[in-house]
Amino acid sequence: MLDSGLIFASDSRTHAGVDNFASFCKMTLFERAGDRVIVLLSSGNLAGTQAVISLLRQRGAREDSPSMWTAESMFDAAIQVSDAMRDVDRRDGQHLADSDIGFNASFILGGQIAGEPPRLFRIYAEGNFIEASAETPYLQTGETKYGKPIIDRVITRSTKLNDATKCVLVSFDSTMRSNLSVGMPIDLLCYKRDSFEAGMRRRFGVGDVYFAELGAQWSEGTRDVFRQLPDLDWASP
Amino acid sequence: MLDSGLIFASDSRTHAGVDNFASFCKMTLFERAGDRVIVLLSSGNLAGTQAVISLLRQRGAREDSPSMWTAESMFDAAIQVSDAMRDVDRRDGQHLADSDIGFNASFILGGQIAGEPPRLFRIYAEGNFIEASAETPYLQTGETKYGKPIIDRVITRSTKLNDATKCVLVSFDSTMRSNLSVGMPIDLLCYKRDSFEAGMRRRFGVGDVYFAELGAQWSEGTRDVFRQLPDLDWASP
């Protein structure tokens, strides 16, 4: 979450062991031009996250019930997601627990509703949630460790959208190099503050020329940075 | 493990919960100039790793038993460590298991014994071990994820010792920024191939001027690299 907007990215890999993986989009968009752009990134058990999204869409299609379209704030939207998660958990939870499986769906929710600044939340499997702040402007879910250091080094609230976009892609590239459970395609969405439209969307599949070039130039650039850093003087204390 | 030598680094933090942490060196050196330099990095339960090192030292002090000083190869040295681990496990294992604690000491062992090239091993808690190879020249233990991407990007077997030294320090800096269980001082040892002496050693404590400067320049350098990477064209496929 930057001063100038929000950037969202998700991979598409789901798996049940390394011998059983598939590709599903983990990014869902609720957009009403001029009024709201809400992005939901999902993580965890696919049956759970799909059920939550189906519920949100069904509720959104009915005019008489509260939904992502009637939410007056991003906080209300987070409540909608949380309620849907708890409804799914009420239906499936015990059945999963009987097989020693937990309901482990979790979400990142962000966007802007007219009348508010952009906001960003992380919703835990239990349905409670936290909101990003000035001190910690970004949120991750799933395999968070490999991609975190580069974000910590580069991103501040004042980083420009185009530079932050490159950083997010490099962060995903680093993650995919080390964890087989994270894989292409990468879905990317960049929201410009107060635009109330999701104008910048892009999907990066295997072999994407820009993505490959970005990773290669980043590796080369970092090696240059190391060569320019001062050498250690072993003799000093 | 580089063509030109070996670099070892370890932090010093041990902890039993965030409300109980302390500082212990995790790097042990066995050096006989002109003949062998063997470095042992420890990870896991401190009582276990200290017991293993005490056993190795005691056995090394006796002239009639096999030890780190009589090992004819780094493979033999790894066997020595493994044997000591299993001896400690035989004594302590059941007592720990009774309190639901496992014997979780593990080690990285590397160095050079005259007659061999430098070699590098990772020894698991069970006492079995793997050896680094051309495809995977480096090994980590403990909190490995945050510090891995930068090593993957920068290090090849032909990287120079001085550049790799900086990379290892930045890798630790990144790890310490995200995991409280990794902390200063950092012990660093750089072994030049075929030198058979551990000439380059350095400890970096809190506030170390070079370490802080390196981290700051690295952050600045990476931000520059991002600014120079090609911007994404959202319109293209």
Coordinates of C-alpha atoms in Angstrom, one line a residue:
Chain A
M1 CA 0.0 0.0 0.0
L2 CA 1.7 3.1 -1.3
D3 CA 0.8 6.8 -1.1
S4 CA -0.1 6.6 -4.8
G5 CA -2.1 3.4 -4.7
L6 CA -2.1 -0.4 -4.1
I7 CA -0.4 -3.3 -5.8
F8 CA -1.7 -6.8 -5.6
A9 CA -0.1 -10.0 -6.8
S10 CA -0.8 -13.7 -6.5
D11 CA 0.5 -16.9 -7.9
S12 CA -1.7 -19.6 -9.3
R13 CA -0.4 -22.9 -7.9
T14 CA -2.4 -25.2 -5.8
H15 CA -1.1 -28.6 -4.7
A16 CA -1.8 -31.6 -2.7
G17 CA 1.8 -32.9 -2.6
V18 CA 4.5 -32.4 -5.2
D19 CA 3.0 -35.1 -7.3
N20 CA -0.4 -33.3 -7.6
F21 CA -0.5 -29.7 -8.5
A22 CA -2.7 -27.5 -10.6
S23 CA -3.3 -23.9 -11.6
F24 CA -6.1 -21.7 -10.3
C25 CA -6.4 -17.9 -10.2
K26 CA -6.2 -16.6 -6.6
M27 CA -7.2 -13.0 -7.4
T28 CA -10.8 -11.9 -7.3
L29 CA -12.0 -8.4 -8.3
F30 CA -15.1 -6.5 -7.2
E31 CA -15.2 -3.4 -9.3
R32 CA -17.9 -0.7 -9.8
A33 CA -16.3 2.1 -11.8
G34 CA -16.3 5.4 -10.0
D35 CA -17.4 3.8 -6.7
R36 CA -15.2 1.0 -5.6
V37 CA -12.4 -1.4 -6.5
I38 CA -12.0 -4.3 -4.1
V39 CA -9.4 -7.0 -4.6
L40 CA -9.4 -10.3 -2.8
L41 CA -6.3 -12.6 -2.8
S42 CA -6.8 -16.1 -1.5
S43 CA -4.5 -18.5 0.2
G44 CA -4.9 -22.0 1.7
N45 CA -7.2 -24.9 1.0
L46 CA -8.8 -24.3 -2.4
A47 CA -12.2 -25.8 -1.6
G48 CA -12.5 -23.3 1.3
T49 CA -11.3 -20.2 -0.6
Q50 CA -13.6 -21.1 -3.6
A51 CA -16.6 -21.6 -1.4
V52 CA -16.0 -18.2 0.3
I53 CA -15.7 -16.4 -3.1
S54 CA -18.8 -18.2 -4.4
L55 CA -20.8 -17.0 -1.3
L56 CA -19.5 -13.5 -1.7
R57 CA -20.6 -13.5 -5.4
Q58 CA -24.0 -15.0 -4.7
R59 CA -24.6 -12.5 -1.9
G60 CA -23.5 -9.7 -4.2
A61 CA -26.0 -10.8 -6.9
R62 CA -28.9 -10.5 -4.5
E63 CA -30.1 -6.9 -4.0
D64 CA -31.7 -7.4 -0.6
S65 CA -28.7 -8.5 1.4
P66 CA -25.4 -6.9 2.6
S67 CA -22.6 -7.7 0.2
M68 CA -19.3 -6.4 -1.2
W69 CA -21.4 -3.9 -3.2
T70 CA -23.3 -2.5 -0.3
A71 CA -20.3 -2.3 2.1
E72 CA -19.8 1.4 3.1
S73 CA -16.2 0.9 4.0
M74 CA -13.3 -1.5 3.4
F75 CA -13.8 -2.5 7.0
D76 CA -17.3 -3.5 6.2
A77 CA -16.0 -5.4 3.2
A78 CA -13.6 -7.3 5.4
I79 CA -16.5 -8.2 7.7
Q80 CA -18.3 -9.6 4.6
V81 CA -15.4 -11.8 3.8
S82 CA -15.1 -12.9 7.5
D83 CA -18.8 -13.7 7.7
A84 CA -18.5 -15.9 4.5
M85 CA -15.5 -17.7 5.9
R86 CA -17.3 -18.5 9.1
D87 CA -20.3 -19.7 7.2
V88 CA -18.1 -22.1 5.2
D89 CA -16.4 -23.2 8.4
R90 CA -19.7 -23.9 10.1
R91 CA -20.6 -26.1 7.2
D92 CA -17.3 -27.9 6.5
G93 CA -15.2 -27.4 9.7
Q94 CA -16.2 -30.5 11.6
H95 CA -16.0 -32.7 8.5
L96 CA -12.5 -31.5 7.8
A97 CA -11.5 -31.9 11.5
D98 CA -12.7 -35.5 11.4
S99 CA -10.0 -36.1 8.8
D100 CA -7.4 -34.1 10.8
I101 CA -7.7 -31.2 8.3
G102 CA -8.3 -27.7 9.4
F103 CA -10.3 -24.9 7.6
N104 CA -7.2 -22.9 6.6
A105 CA -8.4 -20.4 4.0
S106 CA -7.0 -16.9 4.5
F107 CA -7.2 -13.7 2.5
I108 CA -5.7 -10.4 1.7
L109 CA -8.3 -7.8 1.0
G110 CA -7.6 -4.3 -0.3
G111 CA -9.0 -1.5 -2.3
Q112 CA -10.9 1.7 -2.1
I113 CA -14.5 2.6 -1.6
A114 CA -15.6 6.2 -2.4
G115 CA -15.4 8.4 0.7
E116 CA -12.4 6.5 2.1
P117 CA -8.7 6.3 1.4
P118 CA -7.4 3.0 0.1
R119 CA -7.1 0.3 2.8
L120 CA -5.5 -3.1 3.1
F121 CA -6.4 -6.1 5.4
R122 CA -5.1 -9.5 6.1
I123 CA -7.9 -11.9 7.2
Y124 CA -6.9 -15.0 9.1
A125 CA -8.5 -18.4 8.9
E126 CA -10.5 -17.7 12.0
G127 CA -12.1 -14.7 10.3
N128 CA -10.4 -12.0 12.5
F129 CA -8.2 -9.5 10.6
I130 CA -5.5 -6.9 10.8
E131 CA -5.1 -3.7 8.7
A132 CA -1.9 -2.4 7.2
S133 CA -0.4 0.7 8.7
A134 CA 2.2 3.4 8.0
E135 CA 4.9 1.3 9.8
T136 CA 4.0 -1.9 8.0
P137 CA 2.4 -0.9 4.7
Y138 CA 2.4 -4.4 3.1
L139 CA 0.9 -7.8 3.9
Q140 CA 1.8 -11.3 2.6
T141 CA 0.2 -14.7 3.0
G142 CA 1.3 -18.2 2.1
E143 CA 5.0 -18.6 1.5
T144 CA 6.1 -15.2 2.8
K145 CA 9.8 -15.6 3.7
Y146 CA 11.8 -15.8 0.5
G147 CA 10.1 -12.7 -1.0
K148 CA 10.1 -10.5 2.1
P149 CA 13.7 -9.1 2.4
I150 CA 13.6 -7.3 -1.0
I151 CA 10.3 -5.7 -0.1
D152 CA 11.7 -4.5 3.2
R153 CA 14.8 -3.0 1.5
V154 CA 13.0 -1.3 -1.3
I155 CA 9.5 -0.3 -0.5
T156 CA 8.4 2.7 1.5
R157 CA 5.0 4.4 1.4
S158 CA 6.5 6.9 -1.1
T159 CA 7.9 4.4 -3.6
K160 CA 6.4 5.0 -7.0
L161 CA 3.9 2.5 -8.4
N162 CA 6.1 1.5 -11.3
D163 CA 9.1 0.8 -9.1
A164 CA 7.1 -1.1 -6.6
T165 CA 5.5 -3.2 -9.4
K166 CA 9.0 -4.4 -10.4
C167 CA 9.8 -5.1 -6.8
V168 CA 6.7 -7.2 -6.3
L169 CA 7.5 -9.2 -9.4
V170 CA 11.1 -9.8 -8.3
S171 CA 9.8 -10.9 -4.9
F172 CA 7.6 -13.5 -6.6
D173 CA 10.5 -14.6 -8.8
S174 CA 12.7 -15.2 -5.7
T175 CA 9.9 -17.1 -4.0
M176 CA 9.3 -19.4 -7.0
R177 CA 13.0 -20.2 -7.3
S178 CA 12.9 -21.7 -3.8
N179 CA 9.4 -23.1 -3.2
L180 CA 7.8 -25.4 -5.7
S181 CA 4.4 -24.8 -4.2
V182 CA 4.5 -21.2 -5.7
G183 CA 4.1 -21.1 -9.5
M184 CA 3.2 -19.2 -12.6
P185 CA 1.0 -17.6 -13.8
I186 CA 1.4 -14.5 -11.6
D187 CA -1.6 -12.2 -11.5
L188 CA -0.8 -8.6 -11.0
L189 CA -3.1 -5.7 -10.4
C190 CA -2.1 -2.1 -9.8
Y191 CA -4.7 0.3 -8.4
K192 CA -4.1 4.1 -8.7
R193 CA -5.4 5.9 -5.7
D194 CA -8.8 7.7 -6.2
S195 CA -9.1 6.3 -9.7
F196 CA -11.9 3.9 -8.7
E197 CA -11.1 1.6 -11.6
A198 CA -8.8 -1.4 -12.0
G199 CA -7.1 -0.2 -15.1
M200 CA -3.7 -2.0 -14.8
R201 CA -3.9 -5.7 -14.8
R202 CA -1.5 -8.3 -16.2
R203 CA -1.0 -12.0 -16.1
F204 CA 2.5 -13.4 -16.4
G205 CA 2.7 -17.0 -17.7
V206 CA 5.6 -19.4 -18.0
G207 CA 8.1 -17.9 -20.5
D208 CA 6.8 -14.4 -20.2
V209 CA 9.5 -12.2 -21.9
Y210 CA 9.2 -9.2 -19.6
F211 CA 9.2 -11.3 -16.4
A212 CA 12.2 -13.3 -17.5
E213 CA 14.1 -10.2 -18.5
L214 CA 13.3 -8.5 -15.2
G215 CA 14.7 -11.5 -13.2
A216 CA 17.8 -11.6 -15.3
Q217 CA 18.5 -7.9 -15.1
W218 CA 17.8 -7.9 -11.4
S219 CA 20.4 -10.7 -10.8
E220 CA 22.9 -8.8 -12.9
G221 CA 22.2 -5.5 -11.2
T222 CA 22.6 -7.0 -7.7
R223 CA 26.0 -8.6 -8.6
D224 CA 27.1 -5.1 -9.7
V225 CA 25.9 -3.6 -6.4
F226 CA 28.0 -6.2 -4.6
R227 CA 31.1 -5.4 -6.6
Q228 CA 30.7 -1.7 -5.7
L229 CA 30.1 -2.2 -2.0
P230 CA 33.2 -1.5 0.1
D231 CA 35.4 -4.6 0.7
L232 CA 35.8 -5.9 4.3
D233 CA 39.1 -4.9 6.0
W234 CA 39.8 -8.2 7.9
A235 CA 42.5 -6.5 10.0
S236 CA 40.2 -3.9 11.6
P237 CA 38.4 -4.8 14.9
Chain B
M1 CA 32.1 -23.1 -1.3
L2 CA 33.8 -21.2 -4.0
D3 CA 36.6 -22.1 -6.4
S4 CA 38.8 -19.9 -4.4
G5 CA 37.9 -21.1 -0.9
L6 CA 35.2 -21.3 1.7
I7 CA 33.2 -18.7 3.6
F8 CA 31.5 -19.5 7.0
A9 CA 29.2 -17.3 9.0
S10 CA 27.1 -17.8 12.1
D11 CA 25.0 -15.7 14.3
S12 CA 25.2 -15.9 18.1
R13 CA 21.6 -15.9 19.4
T14 CA 20.1 -18.7 21.4
H15 CA 16.7 -18.5 22.9
A16 CA 14.0 -20.3 24.8
G17 CA 11.1 -18.0 23.8
V18 CA 11.3 -14.3 23.0
D19 CA 11.5 -13.5 26.7
N20 CA 14.7 -15.5 27.2
F21 CA 17.6 -15.1 24.8
A22 CA 21.3 -15.1 25.2
S23 CA 24.5 -14.9 23.1
F24 CA 26.8 -17.9 22.4
C25 CA 29.3 -18.4 19.6
K26 CA 28.2 -21.0 17.2
M27 CA 31.5 -21.3 15.2
T28 CA 34.2 -23.8 16.3
L29 CA 37.6 -24.0 14.6
F30 CA 40.0 -26.9 14.4
E31 CA 43.2 -25.6 12.8
R32 CA 46.7 -27.1 12.4
A33 CA 48.6 -24.8 10.2
G34 CA 49.9 -26.4 7.0
D35 CA 47.7 -29.5 7.5
R36 CA 44.0 -28.7 8.1
V37 CA 41.4 -26.1 8.7
I38 CA 38.1 -27.4 9.9
V39 CA 35.2 -25.2 10.7
L40 CA 32.0 -26.4 12.5
L41 CA 28.9 -24.3 12.7
S42 CA 26.2 -25.4 15.1
S43 CA 22.4 -25.0 15.1
G44 CA 19.7 -26.2 17.4
N45 CA 19.5 -27.0 21.1
L46 CA 22.5 -25.5 22.8
A47 CA 23.0 -28.2 25.4
G48 CA 23.2 -30.7 22.5
T49 CA 25.6 -28.7 20.3
Q50 CA 27.9 -27.8 23.3
A51 CA 28.0 -31.4 24.4
V52 CA 29.0 -32.5 20.8
I53 CA 31.8 -29.9 20.7
S54 CA 33.1 -30.8 24.1
L55 CA 33.3 -34.5 23.1
L56 CA 35.1 -33.6 19.9
R57 CA 37.6 -31.4 21.8
Q58 CA 38.1 -34.1 24.5
R59 CA 38.7 -36.8 21.9
G60 CA 41.0 -34.4 20.1
A61 CA 43.1 -34.0 23.2
R62 CA 43.7 -37.7 23.6
E63 CA 46.4 -39.1 21.3
D64 CA 45.2 -42.7 21.1
S65 CA 41.7 -42.1 19.7
P66 CA 40.3 -41.1 16.3
S67 CA 39.5 -37.4 16.3
M68 CA 39.3 -34.2 14.2
W69 CA 43.1 -34.2 14.2
T70 CA 43.5 -37.8 12.9
A71 CA 40.8 -37.6 10.3
E72 CA 42.3 -38.3 6.9
S73 CA 39.6 -36.6 5.0
M74 CA 36.7 -34.2 5.6
F75 CA 34.4 -37.1 5.1
D76 CA 36.2 -38.8 8.1
A77 CA 35.8 -35.5 10.1
A78 CA 32.0 -35.5 9.3
I79 CA 31.9 -39.1 10.7
Q80 CA 33.6 -37.9 13.9
V81 CA 30.9 -35.2 14.3
S82 CA 28.2 -37.7 13.6
D83 CA 29.6 -40.2 16.1
A84 CA 29.7 -37.6 18.8
M85 CA 26.1 -36.5 18.0
R86 CA 24.9 -40.1 18.4
D87 CA 26.8 -40.5 21.6
V88 CA 25.1 -37.4 23.1
D89 CA 21.8 -38.6 21.7
R90 CA 22.3 -42.0 23.4
R91 CA 22.9 -40.3 26.7
D92 CA 20.2 -37.5 26.5
G93 CA 17.7 -38.6 23.9
Q94 CA 15.3 -40.6 26.0
H95 CA 15.4 -38.0 28.8
L96 CA 14.5 -35.2 26.3
A97 CA 11.8 -37.3 24.7
D98 CA 10.2 -37.8 28.1
S99 CA 9.6 -34.0 28.1
D100 CA 8.5 -34.0 24.5
I101 CA 11.8 -32.4 23.4
G102 CA 13.9 -33.9 20.6
F103 CA 17.7 -34.0 20.2
N104 CA 17.7 -31.4 17.4
A105 CA 21.4 -30.3 17.1
S106 CA 22.6 -30.0 13.6
F107 CA 25.9 -28.8 12.0
I108 CA 27.6 -27.4 9.0
L109 CA 31.1 -28.7 8.6
G110 CA 33.6 -27.5 6.1
G111 CA 37.3 -27.0 5.5
Q112 CA 40.3 -28.6 3.9
I113 CA 42.7 -31.4 5.0
A114 CA 46.0 -31.7 3.1
G115 CA 45.6 -34.1 0.2
E116 CA 42.0 -33.1 -0.6
P117 CA 40.2 -30.1 -2.1
P118 CA 38.0 -28.1 0.3
R119 CA 34.7 -29.9 1.2
L120 CA 31.5 -28.8 2.8
F121 CA 28.9 -30.9 4.6
R122 CA 25.6 -30.5 6.4
I123 CA 25.0 -32.9 9.2
Y124 CA 21.4 -33.6 10.3
A125 CA 20.2 -34.2 13.8
E126 CA 20.2 -37.9 13.1
G127 CA 23.9 -37.9 12.3
N128 CA 23.5 -38.6 8.5
F129 CA 24.9 -35.9 6.2
I130 CA 25.0 -34.4 2.7
E131 CA 27.9 -32.8 0.9
A132 CA 27.7 -29.6 -1.2
S133 CA 28.2 -30.0 -4.9
A134 CA 28.9 -27.9 -8.0
E135 CA 25.1 -27.5 -8.6
T136 CA 24.4 -26.5 -5.0
P137 CA 27.6 -25.0 -3.6
Y138 CA 26.3 -23.6 -0.4
L139 CA 24.5 -25.0 2.7
Q140 CA 22.4 -23.3 5.4
T141 CA 20.9 -24.4 8.7
G142 CA 18.5 -22.8 11.1
E143 CA 16.5 -19.8 9.7
T144 CA 17.4 -20.3 6.0
K145 CA 14.6 -18.7 4.0
Y146 CA 15.1 -14.9 4.4
G147 CA 18.8 -15.1 3.5
K148 CA 18.5 -17.5 0.6
P149 CA 17.3 -15.5 -2.4
I150 CA 20.3 -13.1 -2.4
I151 CA 22.8 -16.0 -2.3
D152 CA 20.9 -17.7 -5.2
R153 CA 21.1 -14.5 -7.3
V154 CA 24.7 -13.6 -6.6
I155 CA 26.8 -16.6 -5.8
T156 CA 28.4 -19.0 -8.3
R157 CA 31.4 -21.2 -7.8
S158 CA 33.5 -18.5 -9.5
T159 CA 32.4 -15.6 -7.4
K160 CA 35.4 -13.9 -5.7
L161 CA 35.9 -14.3 -2.0
N162 CA 35.6 -10.6 -1.3
D163 CA 32.3 -10.3 -3.2
A164 CA 30.9 -13.5 -1.6
T165 CA 31.9 -12.2 1.8
K166 CA 29.7 -9.1 1.3
C167 CA 26.9 -11.3 0.1
V168 CA 27.0 -13.5 3.1
L169 CA 26.9 -10.5 5.4
V170 CA 23.9 -9.0 3.6
S171 CA 22.2 -12.3 3.7
F172 CA 22.5 -12.3 7.5
D173 CA 21.4 -8.7 7.7
S174 CA 18.2 -9.6 5.8
T175 CA 17.6 -12.6 8.1
M176 CA 18.1 -10.6 11.3
R177 CA 15.6 -7.9 10.1
S178 CA 12.8 -10.5 9.9
N179 CA 13.6 -13.2 12.6
L180 CA 14.3 -12.2 16.2
S181 CA 15.8 -15.6 16.9
V182 CA 18.8 -14.6 14.7
G183 CA 21.1 -11.9 16.2
M184 CA 24.5 -10.3 16.5
P185 CA 27.3 -10.8 16.9
I186 CA 28.0 -12.5 13.5
D187 CA 31.1 -14.6 13.3
L188 CA 32.7 -14.7 9.9
L189 CA 35.6 -16.9 8.6
C190 CA 37.0 -16.8 5.1
Y191 CA 39.3 -19.7 4.2
K192 CA 41.5 -19.3 1.1
R193 CA 41.9 -22.6 -0.7
D194 CA 45.2 -24.5 -0.2
S195 CA 46.3 -21.9 2.5
F196 CA 45.8 -24.4 5.4
E197 CA 45.4 -21.5 7.8
A198 CA 42.3 -19.6 9.0
G199 CA 43.8 -16.1 8.4
M200 CA 40.6 -14.1 7.8
R201 CA 38.3 -14.0 10.9
R202 CA 36.1 -11.2 12.0
R203 CA 33.3 -10.7 14.6
F204 CA 30.6 -8.1 13.9
G205 CA 28.8 -6.9 17.0
V206 CA 25.9 -4.6 17.4
G207 CA 26.7 -1.2 16.0
D208 CA 29.6 -2.4 13.8
V209 CA 30.3 0.4 11.5
Y210 CA 31.2 -1.7 8.4
F211 CA 28.2 -4.0 8.8
A212 CA 25.8 -1.0 9.2
E213 CA 27.3 0.8 6.2
L214 CA 27.2 -2.4 4.1
G215 CA 23.4 -2.8 4.8
A216 CA 22.7 0.8 4.1
Q217 CA 24.6 0.8 0.8
W218 CA 23.0 -2.4 -0.2
S219 CA 19.5 -1.0 0.3
E220 CA 20.4 2.1 -1.6
G221 CA 22.0 0.1 -4.4
T222 CA 19.0 -2.2 -4.8
R223 CA 16.6 0.8 -5.0
D224 CA 18.8 2.1 -7.8
V225 CA 18.7 -1.2 -9.6
F226 CA 14.9 -1.1 -9.5
R227 CA 14.7 2.4 -10.9
Q228 CA 16.9 1.2 -13.8
L229 CA 14.9 -2.0 -14.6
P230 CA 12.5 -1.6 -17.5
D231 CA 9.0 -0.5 -16.6
L232 CA 6.2 -2.8 -17.2
D233 CA 4.0 -2.0 -20.3
W234 CA 0.6 -2.8 -18.9
A235 CA -1.0 -2.8 -22.4
S236 CA 1.1 -5.7 -23.8
P237 CA -0.2 -9.3 -23.5

